[in-house]
mmCIF file of C-alpha atoms in Angstrom:
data_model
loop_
_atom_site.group_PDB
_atom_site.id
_atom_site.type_symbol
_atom_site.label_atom_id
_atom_site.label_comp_id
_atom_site.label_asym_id
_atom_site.label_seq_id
_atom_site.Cartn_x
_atom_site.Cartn_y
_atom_site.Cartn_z
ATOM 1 C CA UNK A 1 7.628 -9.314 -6.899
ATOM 2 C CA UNK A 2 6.145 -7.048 -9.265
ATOM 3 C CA UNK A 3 6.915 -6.798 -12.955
ATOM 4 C CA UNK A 4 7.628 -3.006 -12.314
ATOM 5 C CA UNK A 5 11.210 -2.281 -11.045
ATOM 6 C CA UNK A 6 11.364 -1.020 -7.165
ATOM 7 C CA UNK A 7 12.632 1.997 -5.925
ATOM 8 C CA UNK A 8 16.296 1.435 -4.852
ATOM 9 C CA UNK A 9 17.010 1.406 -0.686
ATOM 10 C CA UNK A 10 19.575 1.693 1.143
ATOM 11 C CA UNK A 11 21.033 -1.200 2.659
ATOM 12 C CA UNK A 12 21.732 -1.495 6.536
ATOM 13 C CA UNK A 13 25.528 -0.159 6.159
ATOM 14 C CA UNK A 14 24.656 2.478 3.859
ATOM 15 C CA UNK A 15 22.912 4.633 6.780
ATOM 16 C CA UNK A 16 25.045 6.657 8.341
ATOM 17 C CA UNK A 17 27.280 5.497 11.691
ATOM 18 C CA UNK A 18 25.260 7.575 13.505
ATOM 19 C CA UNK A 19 21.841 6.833 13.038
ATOM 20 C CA UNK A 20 22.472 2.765 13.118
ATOM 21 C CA UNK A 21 23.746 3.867 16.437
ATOM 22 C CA UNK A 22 20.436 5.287 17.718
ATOM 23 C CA UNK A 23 18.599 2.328 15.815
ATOM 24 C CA UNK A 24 20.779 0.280 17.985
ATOM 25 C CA UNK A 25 20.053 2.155 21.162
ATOM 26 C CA UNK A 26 16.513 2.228 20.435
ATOM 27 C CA UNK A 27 16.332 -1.809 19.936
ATOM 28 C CA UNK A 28 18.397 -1.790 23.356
ATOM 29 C CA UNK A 29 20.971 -4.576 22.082
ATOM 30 C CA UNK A 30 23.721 -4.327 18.858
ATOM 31 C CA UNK A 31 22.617 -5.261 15.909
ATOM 32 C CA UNK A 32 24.957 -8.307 14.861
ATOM 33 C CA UNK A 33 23.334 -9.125 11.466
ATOM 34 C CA UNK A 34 20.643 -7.211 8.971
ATOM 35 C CA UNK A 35 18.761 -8.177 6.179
ATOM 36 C CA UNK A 36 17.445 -5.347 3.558
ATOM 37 C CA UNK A 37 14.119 -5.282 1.839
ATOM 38 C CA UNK A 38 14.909 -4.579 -1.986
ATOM 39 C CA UNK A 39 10.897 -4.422 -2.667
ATOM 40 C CA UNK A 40 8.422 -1.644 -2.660
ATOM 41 C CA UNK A 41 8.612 2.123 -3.875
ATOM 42 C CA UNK A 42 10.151 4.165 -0.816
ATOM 43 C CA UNK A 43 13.773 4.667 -0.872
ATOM 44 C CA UNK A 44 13.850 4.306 2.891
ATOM 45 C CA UNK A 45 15.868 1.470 4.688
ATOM 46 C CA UNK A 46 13.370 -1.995 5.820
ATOM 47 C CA UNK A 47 14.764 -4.652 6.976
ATOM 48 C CA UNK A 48 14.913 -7.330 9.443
ATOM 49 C CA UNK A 49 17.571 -6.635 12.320
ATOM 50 C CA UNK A 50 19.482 -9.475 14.243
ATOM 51 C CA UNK A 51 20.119 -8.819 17.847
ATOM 52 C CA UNK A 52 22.718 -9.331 20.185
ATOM 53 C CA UNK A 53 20.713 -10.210 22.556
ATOM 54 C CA UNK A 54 18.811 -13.333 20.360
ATOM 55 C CA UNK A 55 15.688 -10.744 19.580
ATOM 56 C CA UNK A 56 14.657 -9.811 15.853
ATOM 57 C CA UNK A 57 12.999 -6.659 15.051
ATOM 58 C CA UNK A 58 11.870 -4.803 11.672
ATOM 59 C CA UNK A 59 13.309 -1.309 11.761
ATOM 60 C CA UNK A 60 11.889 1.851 8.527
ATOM 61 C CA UNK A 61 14.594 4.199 8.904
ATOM 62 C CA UNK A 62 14.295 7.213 6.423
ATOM 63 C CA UNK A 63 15.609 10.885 6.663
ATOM 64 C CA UNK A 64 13.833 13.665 5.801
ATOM 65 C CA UNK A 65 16.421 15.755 3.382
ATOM 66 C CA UNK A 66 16.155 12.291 1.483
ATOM 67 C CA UNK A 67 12.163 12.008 1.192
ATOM 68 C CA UNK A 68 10.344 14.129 2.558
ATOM 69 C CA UNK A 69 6.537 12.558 1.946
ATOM 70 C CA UNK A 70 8.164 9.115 3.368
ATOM 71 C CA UNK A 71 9.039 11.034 6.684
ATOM 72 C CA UNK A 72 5.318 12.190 6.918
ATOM 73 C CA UNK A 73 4.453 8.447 6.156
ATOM 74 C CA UNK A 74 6.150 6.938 8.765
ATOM 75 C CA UNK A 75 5.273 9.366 11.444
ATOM 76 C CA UNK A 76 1.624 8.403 10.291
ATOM 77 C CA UNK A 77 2.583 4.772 10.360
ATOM 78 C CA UNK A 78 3.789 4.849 13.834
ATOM 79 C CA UNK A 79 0.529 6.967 15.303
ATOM 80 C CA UNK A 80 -1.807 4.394 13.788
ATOM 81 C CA UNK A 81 0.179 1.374 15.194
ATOM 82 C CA UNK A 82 0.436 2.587 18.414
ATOM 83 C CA UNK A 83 -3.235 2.579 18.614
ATOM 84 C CA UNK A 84 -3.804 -0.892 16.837
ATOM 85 C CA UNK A 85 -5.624 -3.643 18.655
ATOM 86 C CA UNK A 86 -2.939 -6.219 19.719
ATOM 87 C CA UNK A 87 -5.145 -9.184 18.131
ATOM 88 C CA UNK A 88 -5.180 -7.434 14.727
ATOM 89 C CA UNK A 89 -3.035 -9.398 12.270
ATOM 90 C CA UNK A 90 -0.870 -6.291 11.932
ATOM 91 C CA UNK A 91 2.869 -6.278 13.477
ATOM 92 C CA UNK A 92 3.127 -4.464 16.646
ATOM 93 C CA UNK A 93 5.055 -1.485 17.233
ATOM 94 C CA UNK A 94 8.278 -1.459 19.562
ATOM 95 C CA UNK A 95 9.401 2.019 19.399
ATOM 96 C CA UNK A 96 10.182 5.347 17.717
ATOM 97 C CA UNK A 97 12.540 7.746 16.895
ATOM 98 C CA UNK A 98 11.736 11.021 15.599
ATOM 99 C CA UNK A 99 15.033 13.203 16.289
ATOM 100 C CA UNK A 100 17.987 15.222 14.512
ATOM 101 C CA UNK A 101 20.969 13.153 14.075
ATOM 102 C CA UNK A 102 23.874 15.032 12.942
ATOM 103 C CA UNK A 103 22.167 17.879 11.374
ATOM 104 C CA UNK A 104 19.573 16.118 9.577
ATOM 105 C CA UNK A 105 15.859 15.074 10.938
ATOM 106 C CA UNK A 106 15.344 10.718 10.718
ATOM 107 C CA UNK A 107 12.774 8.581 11.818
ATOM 108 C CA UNK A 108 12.732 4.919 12.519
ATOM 109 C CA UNK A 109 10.245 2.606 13.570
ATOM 110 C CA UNK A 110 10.926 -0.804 15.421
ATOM 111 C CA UNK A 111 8.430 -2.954 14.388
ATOM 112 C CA UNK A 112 7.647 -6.863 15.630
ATOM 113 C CA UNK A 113 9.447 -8.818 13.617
ATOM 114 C CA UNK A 114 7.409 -11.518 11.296
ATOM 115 C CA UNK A 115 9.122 -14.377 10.100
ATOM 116 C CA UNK A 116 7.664 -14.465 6.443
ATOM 117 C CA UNK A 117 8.005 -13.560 3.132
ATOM 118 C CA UNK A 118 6.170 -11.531 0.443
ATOM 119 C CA UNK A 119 3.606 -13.400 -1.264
ATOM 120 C CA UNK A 120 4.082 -15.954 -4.170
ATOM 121 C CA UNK A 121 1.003 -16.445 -5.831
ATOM 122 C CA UNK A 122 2.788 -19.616 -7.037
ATOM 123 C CA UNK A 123 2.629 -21.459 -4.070
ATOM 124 C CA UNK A 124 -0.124 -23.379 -2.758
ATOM 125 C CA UNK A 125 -2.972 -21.649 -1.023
ATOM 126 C CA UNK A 126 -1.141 -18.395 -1.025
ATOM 127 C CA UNK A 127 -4.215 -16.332 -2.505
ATOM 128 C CA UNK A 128 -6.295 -18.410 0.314
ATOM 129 C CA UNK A 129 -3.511 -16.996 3.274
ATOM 130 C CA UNK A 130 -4.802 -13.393 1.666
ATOM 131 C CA UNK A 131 -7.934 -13.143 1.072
ATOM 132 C CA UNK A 132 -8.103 -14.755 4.841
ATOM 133 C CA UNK A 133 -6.290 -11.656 5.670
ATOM 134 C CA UNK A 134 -8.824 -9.292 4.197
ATOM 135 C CA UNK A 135 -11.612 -10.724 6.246
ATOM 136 C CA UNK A 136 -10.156 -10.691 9.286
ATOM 137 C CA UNK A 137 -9.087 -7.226 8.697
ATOM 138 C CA UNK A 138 -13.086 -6.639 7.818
ATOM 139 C CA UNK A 139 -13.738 -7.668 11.324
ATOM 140 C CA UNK A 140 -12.049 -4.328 12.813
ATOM 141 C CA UNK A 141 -15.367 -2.709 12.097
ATOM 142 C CA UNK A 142 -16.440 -0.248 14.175
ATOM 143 C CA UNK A 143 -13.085 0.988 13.896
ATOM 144 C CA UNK A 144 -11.329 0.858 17.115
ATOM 145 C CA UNK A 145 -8.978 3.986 15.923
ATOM 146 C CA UNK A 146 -10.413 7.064 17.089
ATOM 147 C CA UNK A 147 -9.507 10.182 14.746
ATOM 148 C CA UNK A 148 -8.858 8.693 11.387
ATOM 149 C CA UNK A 149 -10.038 10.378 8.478
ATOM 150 C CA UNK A 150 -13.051 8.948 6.272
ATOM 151 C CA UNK A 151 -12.267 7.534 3.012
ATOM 152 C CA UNK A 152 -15.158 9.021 1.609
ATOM 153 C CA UNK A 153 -13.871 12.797 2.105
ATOM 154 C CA UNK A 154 -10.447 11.254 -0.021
ATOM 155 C CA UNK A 155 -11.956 14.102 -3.025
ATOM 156 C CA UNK A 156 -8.166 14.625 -3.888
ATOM 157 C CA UNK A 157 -7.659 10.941 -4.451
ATOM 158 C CA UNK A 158 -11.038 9.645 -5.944
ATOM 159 C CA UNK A 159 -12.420 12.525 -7.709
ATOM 160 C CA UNK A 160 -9.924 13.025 -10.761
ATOM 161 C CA UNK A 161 -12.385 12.671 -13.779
ATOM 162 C CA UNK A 162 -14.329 15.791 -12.926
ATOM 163 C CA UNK A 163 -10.866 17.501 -13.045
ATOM 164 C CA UNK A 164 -9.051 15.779 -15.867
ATOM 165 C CA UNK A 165 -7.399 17.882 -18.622
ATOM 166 C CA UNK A 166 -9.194 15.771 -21.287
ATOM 167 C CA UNK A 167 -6.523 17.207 -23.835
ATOM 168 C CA UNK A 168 -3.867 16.016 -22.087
ATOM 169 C CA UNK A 169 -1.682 13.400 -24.596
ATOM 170 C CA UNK A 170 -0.704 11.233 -22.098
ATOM 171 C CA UNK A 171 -4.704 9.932 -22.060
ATOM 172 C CA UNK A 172 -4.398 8.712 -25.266
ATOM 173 C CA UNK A 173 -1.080 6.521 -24.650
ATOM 174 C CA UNK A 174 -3.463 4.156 -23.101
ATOM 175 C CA UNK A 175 -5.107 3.647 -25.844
ATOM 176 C CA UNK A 176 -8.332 4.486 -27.824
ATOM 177 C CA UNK A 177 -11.041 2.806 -24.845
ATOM 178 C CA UNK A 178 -10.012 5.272 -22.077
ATOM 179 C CA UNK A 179 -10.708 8.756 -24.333
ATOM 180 C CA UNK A 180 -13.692 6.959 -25.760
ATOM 181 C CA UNK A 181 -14.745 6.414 -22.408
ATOM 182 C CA UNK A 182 -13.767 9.432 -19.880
ATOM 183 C CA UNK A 183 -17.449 10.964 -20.030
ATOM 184 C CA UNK A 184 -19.090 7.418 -18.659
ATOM 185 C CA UNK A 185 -15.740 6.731 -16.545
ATOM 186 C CA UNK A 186 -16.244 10.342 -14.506
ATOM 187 C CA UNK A 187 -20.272 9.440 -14.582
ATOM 188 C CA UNK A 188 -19.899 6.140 -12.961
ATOM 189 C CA UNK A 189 -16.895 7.589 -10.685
ATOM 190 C CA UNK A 190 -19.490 10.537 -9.408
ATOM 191 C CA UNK A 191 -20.758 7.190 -6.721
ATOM 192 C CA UNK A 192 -17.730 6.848 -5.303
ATOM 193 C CA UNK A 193 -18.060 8.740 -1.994
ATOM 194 C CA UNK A 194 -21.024 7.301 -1.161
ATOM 195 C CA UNK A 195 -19.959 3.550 -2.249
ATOM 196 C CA UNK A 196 -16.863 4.066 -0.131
ATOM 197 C CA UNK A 197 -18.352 5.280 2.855
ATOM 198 C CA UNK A 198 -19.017 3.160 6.100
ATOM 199 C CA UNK A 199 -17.328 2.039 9.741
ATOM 200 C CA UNK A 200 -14.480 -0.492 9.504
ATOM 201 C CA UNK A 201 -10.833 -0.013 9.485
ATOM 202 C CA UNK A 202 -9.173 0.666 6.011
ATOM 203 C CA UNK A 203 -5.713 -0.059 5.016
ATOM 204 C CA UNK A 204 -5.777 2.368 2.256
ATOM 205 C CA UNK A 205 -2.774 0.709 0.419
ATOM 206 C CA UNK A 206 -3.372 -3.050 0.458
ATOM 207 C CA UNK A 207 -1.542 -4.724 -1.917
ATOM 208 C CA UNK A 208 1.002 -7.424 -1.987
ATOM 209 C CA UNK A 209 4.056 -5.859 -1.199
ATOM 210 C CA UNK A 210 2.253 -4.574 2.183
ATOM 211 C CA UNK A 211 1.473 -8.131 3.363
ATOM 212 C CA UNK A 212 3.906 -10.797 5.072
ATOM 213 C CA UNK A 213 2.877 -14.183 4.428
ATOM 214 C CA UNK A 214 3.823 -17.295 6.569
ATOM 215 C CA UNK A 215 2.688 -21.184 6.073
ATOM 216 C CA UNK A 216 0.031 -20.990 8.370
ATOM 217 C CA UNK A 217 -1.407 -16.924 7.912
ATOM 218 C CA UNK A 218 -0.407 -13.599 6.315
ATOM 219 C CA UNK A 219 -0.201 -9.665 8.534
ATOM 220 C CA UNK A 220 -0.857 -6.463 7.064
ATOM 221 C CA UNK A 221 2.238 -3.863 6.890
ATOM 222 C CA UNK A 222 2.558 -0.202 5.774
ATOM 223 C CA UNK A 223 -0.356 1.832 7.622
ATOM 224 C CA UNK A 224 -0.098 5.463 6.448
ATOM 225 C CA UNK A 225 -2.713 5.527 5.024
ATOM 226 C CA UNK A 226 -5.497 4.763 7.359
ATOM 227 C CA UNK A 227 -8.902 5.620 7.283
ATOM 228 C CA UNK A 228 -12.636 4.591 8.082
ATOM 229 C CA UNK A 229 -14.946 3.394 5.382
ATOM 230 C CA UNK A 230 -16.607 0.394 3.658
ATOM 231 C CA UNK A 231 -14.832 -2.916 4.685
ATOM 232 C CA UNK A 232 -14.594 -4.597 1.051
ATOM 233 C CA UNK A 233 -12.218 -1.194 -0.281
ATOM 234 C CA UNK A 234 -9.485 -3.069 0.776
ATOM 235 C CA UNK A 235 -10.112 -6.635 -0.858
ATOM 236 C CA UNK A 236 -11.318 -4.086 -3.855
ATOM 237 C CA UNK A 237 -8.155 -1.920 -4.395
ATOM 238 C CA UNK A 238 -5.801 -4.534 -4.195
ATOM 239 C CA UNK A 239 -6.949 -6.091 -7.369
ATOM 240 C CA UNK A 240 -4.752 -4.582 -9.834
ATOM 241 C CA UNK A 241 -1.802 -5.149 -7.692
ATOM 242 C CA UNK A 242 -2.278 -8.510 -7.290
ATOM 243 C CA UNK A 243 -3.008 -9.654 -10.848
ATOM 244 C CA UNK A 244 0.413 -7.981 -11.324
ATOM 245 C CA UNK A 245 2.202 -10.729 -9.620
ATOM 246 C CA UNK A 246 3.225 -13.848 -11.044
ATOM 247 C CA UNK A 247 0.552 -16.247 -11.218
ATOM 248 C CA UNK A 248 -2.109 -13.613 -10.221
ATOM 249 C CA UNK A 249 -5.684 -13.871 -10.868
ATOM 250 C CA UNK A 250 -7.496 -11.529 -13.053
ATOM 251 C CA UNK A 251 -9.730 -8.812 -10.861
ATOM 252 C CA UNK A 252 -12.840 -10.320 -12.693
ATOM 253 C CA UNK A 253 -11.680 -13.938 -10.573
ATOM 254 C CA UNK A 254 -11.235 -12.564 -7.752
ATOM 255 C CA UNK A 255 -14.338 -10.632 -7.636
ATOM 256 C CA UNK A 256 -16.600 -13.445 -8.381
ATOM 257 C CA UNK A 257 -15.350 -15.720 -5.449
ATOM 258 C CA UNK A 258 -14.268 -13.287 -2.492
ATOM 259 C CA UNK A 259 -16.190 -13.304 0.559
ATOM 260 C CA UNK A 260 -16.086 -9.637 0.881
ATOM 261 C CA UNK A 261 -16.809 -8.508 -2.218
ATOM 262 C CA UNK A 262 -19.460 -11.083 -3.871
ATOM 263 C CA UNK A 263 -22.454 -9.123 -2.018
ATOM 264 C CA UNK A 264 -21.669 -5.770 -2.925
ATOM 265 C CA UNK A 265 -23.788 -3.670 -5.354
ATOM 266 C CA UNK A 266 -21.778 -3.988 -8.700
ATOM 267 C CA UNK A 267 -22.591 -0.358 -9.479
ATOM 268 C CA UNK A 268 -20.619 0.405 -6.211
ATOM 269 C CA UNK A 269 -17.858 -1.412 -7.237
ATOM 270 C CA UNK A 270 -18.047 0.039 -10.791
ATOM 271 C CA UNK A 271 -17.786 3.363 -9.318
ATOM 272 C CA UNK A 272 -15.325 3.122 -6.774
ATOM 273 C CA UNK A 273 -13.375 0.737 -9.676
ATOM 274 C CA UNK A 274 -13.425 3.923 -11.645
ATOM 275 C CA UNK A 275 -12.674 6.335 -9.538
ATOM 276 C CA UNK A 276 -9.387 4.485 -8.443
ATOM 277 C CA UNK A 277 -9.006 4.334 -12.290
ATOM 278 C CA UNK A 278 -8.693 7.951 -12.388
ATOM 279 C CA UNK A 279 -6.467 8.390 -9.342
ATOM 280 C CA UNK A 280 -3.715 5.987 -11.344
ATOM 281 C CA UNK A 281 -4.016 7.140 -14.452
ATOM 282 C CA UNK A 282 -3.415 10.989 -13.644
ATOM 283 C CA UNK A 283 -0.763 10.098 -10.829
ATOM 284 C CA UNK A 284 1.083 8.305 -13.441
ATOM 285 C CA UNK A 285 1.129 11.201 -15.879
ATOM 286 C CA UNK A 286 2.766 13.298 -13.423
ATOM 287 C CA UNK A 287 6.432 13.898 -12.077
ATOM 288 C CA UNK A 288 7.433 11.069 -9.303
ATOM 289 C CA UNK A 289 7.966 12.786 -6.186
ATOM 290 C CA UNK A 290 11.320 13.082 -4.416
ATOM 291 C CA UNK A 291 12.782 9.640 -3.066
ATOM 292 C CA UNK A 292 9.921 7.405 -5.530
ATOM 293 C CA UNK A 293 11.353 7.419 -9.268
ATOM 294 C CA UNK A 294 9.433 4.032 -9.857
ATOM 295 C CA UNK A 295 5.930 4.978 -8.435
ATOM 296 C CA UNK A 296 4.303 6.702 -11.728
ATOM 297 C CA UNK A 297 5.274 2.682 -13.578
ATOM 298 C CA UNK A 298 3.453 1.225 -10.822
ATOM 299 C CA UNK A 299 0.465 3.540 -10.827
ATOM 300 C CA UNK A 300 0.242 3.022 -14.652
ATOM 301 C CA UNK A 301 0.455 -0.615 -14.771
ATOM 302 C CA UNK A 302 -2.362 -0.884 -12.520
ATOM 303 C CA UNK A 303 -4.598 1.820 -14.447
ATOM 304 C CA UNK A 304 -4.056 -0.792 -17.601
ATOM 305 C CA UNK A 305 -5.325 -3.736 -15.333
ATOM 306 C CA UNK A 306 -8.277 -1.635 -14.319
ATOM 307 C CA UNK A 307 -9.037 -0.578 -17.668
ATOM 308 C CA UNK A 308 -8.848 -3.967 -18.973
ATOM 309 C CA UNK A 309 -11.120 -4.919 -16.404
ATOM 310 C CA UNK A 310 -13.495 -2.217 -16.662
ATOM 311 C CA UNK A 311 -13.688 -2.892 -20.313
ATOM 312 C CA UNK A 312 -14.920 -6.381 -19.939
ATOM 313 C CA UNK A 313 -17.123 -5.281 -17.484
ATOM 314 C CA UNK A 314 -19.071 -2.944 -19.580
ATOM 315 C CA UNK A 315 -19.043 -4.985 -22.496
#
């Protein structure tokens, strides 16, 4: 999908007897045939599951010796699904499992099974099926999940200039623009907060490899990171992701024709732009946490289409 290598997962056989027999039990029929996702940046098993009894379902299955961060995710995942409004274009939840199998703690999720595929910019009104997506996603405003956080209060994620260590090397393997630039980068980043802020449902992680596109729509996948705020942060953070792909369009593109973004205050999107800046660039000079050896290549590939973009921008 991306030009960044996944993280590795485990294919159905791979899990242990055990805990494809409590998968099974939880799905209430054998599973006769399963297909693996190879895609994204947890090391946890996805993947399609074949029925006995004719039914598909999407099972996460991940154990919490392996990665611990991706058990927290899930758990967050399944909370926020639970709740979801069944006319969201968001697969429903079945069931989960949260238990100790054979000494170690594992969690799956049964998920409604979509039959789609990730999204090929190459195809024909693919970026249409998307953007579609983000709207109707914008329309979950008020936000009908009580108790989520507010993206605005996100300090540890969007405030990283203030706290930058500006004579760390690893800024200047970007190249000269981004030390040049860190004192007007963490000044334009100070607006992010209040740029951010608002009512609707936020994904917190939209990008490509989160969404499931068919030939007639696309769903939103991967919800641990829910929160309330403005309704364009979505259509907004996804940029650098998507220009990644094959045949994606440059942020600046985007931007200029997207419903949900061509009536927002450009210094609001300059500072929330920046501020997501900051959160790649220092995640990627860090250590990738257990279970997500690719994750600091992904996060840095998407600081470079940010900076790109920012540099054009403030040309």
């Amino acid at each position: 999908m991306y030009r960044v290598a996944a993280t590795p997962r485990p294919r159905w056989e791979e899990l242990p007897d055990a805990v494809r027999r409590r998968t099974s039990a939880l799905a209430g029929s054998a599973v006769v045939h399963a297909e693996s996702v190879t895609a994204g940046f947890s090391n946890g098993f996805a993947g399609a599951l074949s029925l006995a009894d004719g039914r598909r379902v999407f099972a996460k299955v991940i154990a919490e010796h392996i990665n611990p961060v991706g058990v927290r995710m899930y758990r967050e995942e399944a909370e926020v699904l639970a709740l979801m409004p069944r006319w969201a274009p968001v697969p429903a939840l079945i069931d989960v499992v949260d238990a100790d199998i054979d000494g170690e703690q594992w969690v799956c999720l049964l998920i409604e099974h979509v039959d789609g595929r990730a999204p090929d910019l190459r195809r024909a009104g693919e970026l249409g099926r998307i953007t579609d997506l983000t709207v109707r996603l914008a329309r979950l405003d008020p936000c009908p999940i009580a108790g989520l956080p507010r993206i605005a209060d996100a300090a540890g994620t969007f405030d990283r200039w203030r706290h930058v260590d500006r004579a760390d090397p690893g800024l200047a393997s970007y190249g000269p623009w981004l030390p040049a630039n860190l004192d007007r980068l963490e000044g334009v980043a100070a607006g992010w907060s209040t740029a951010i802020d608002g009512t609707a449902l936020v994904h917190g992680d939209f990008r490509p490899d989160n969404i499931i596109v068919t030939d007639a729509s696309a769903w939103a996948v991967d919800w641990p990171g829910a929160s309330v705020g403005a309704p364009w942060v979505d259509s907004l953070l996804m940029l650098p992701a998507l220009a990644m792909l094959d045949g994606g369009p440059s942020p600046a593109d985007v931007a200029a024709s997207h419903p949900l973004l061509t009536g927002v205050d450009p210094d609001a999107l300059d500072a929330v732009s920046a501020a997501a800046l900051g959160y790649f660039v220092t995640s990627s000079l860090l250590e990738p946490p257990p279970g997500l050896p690719t994750i600091r290549a992904f996060q840095r590939a998407q600081a470079e289409v940010l900076i790109r973009w920012l540099r054009d921008r403030w040309k």
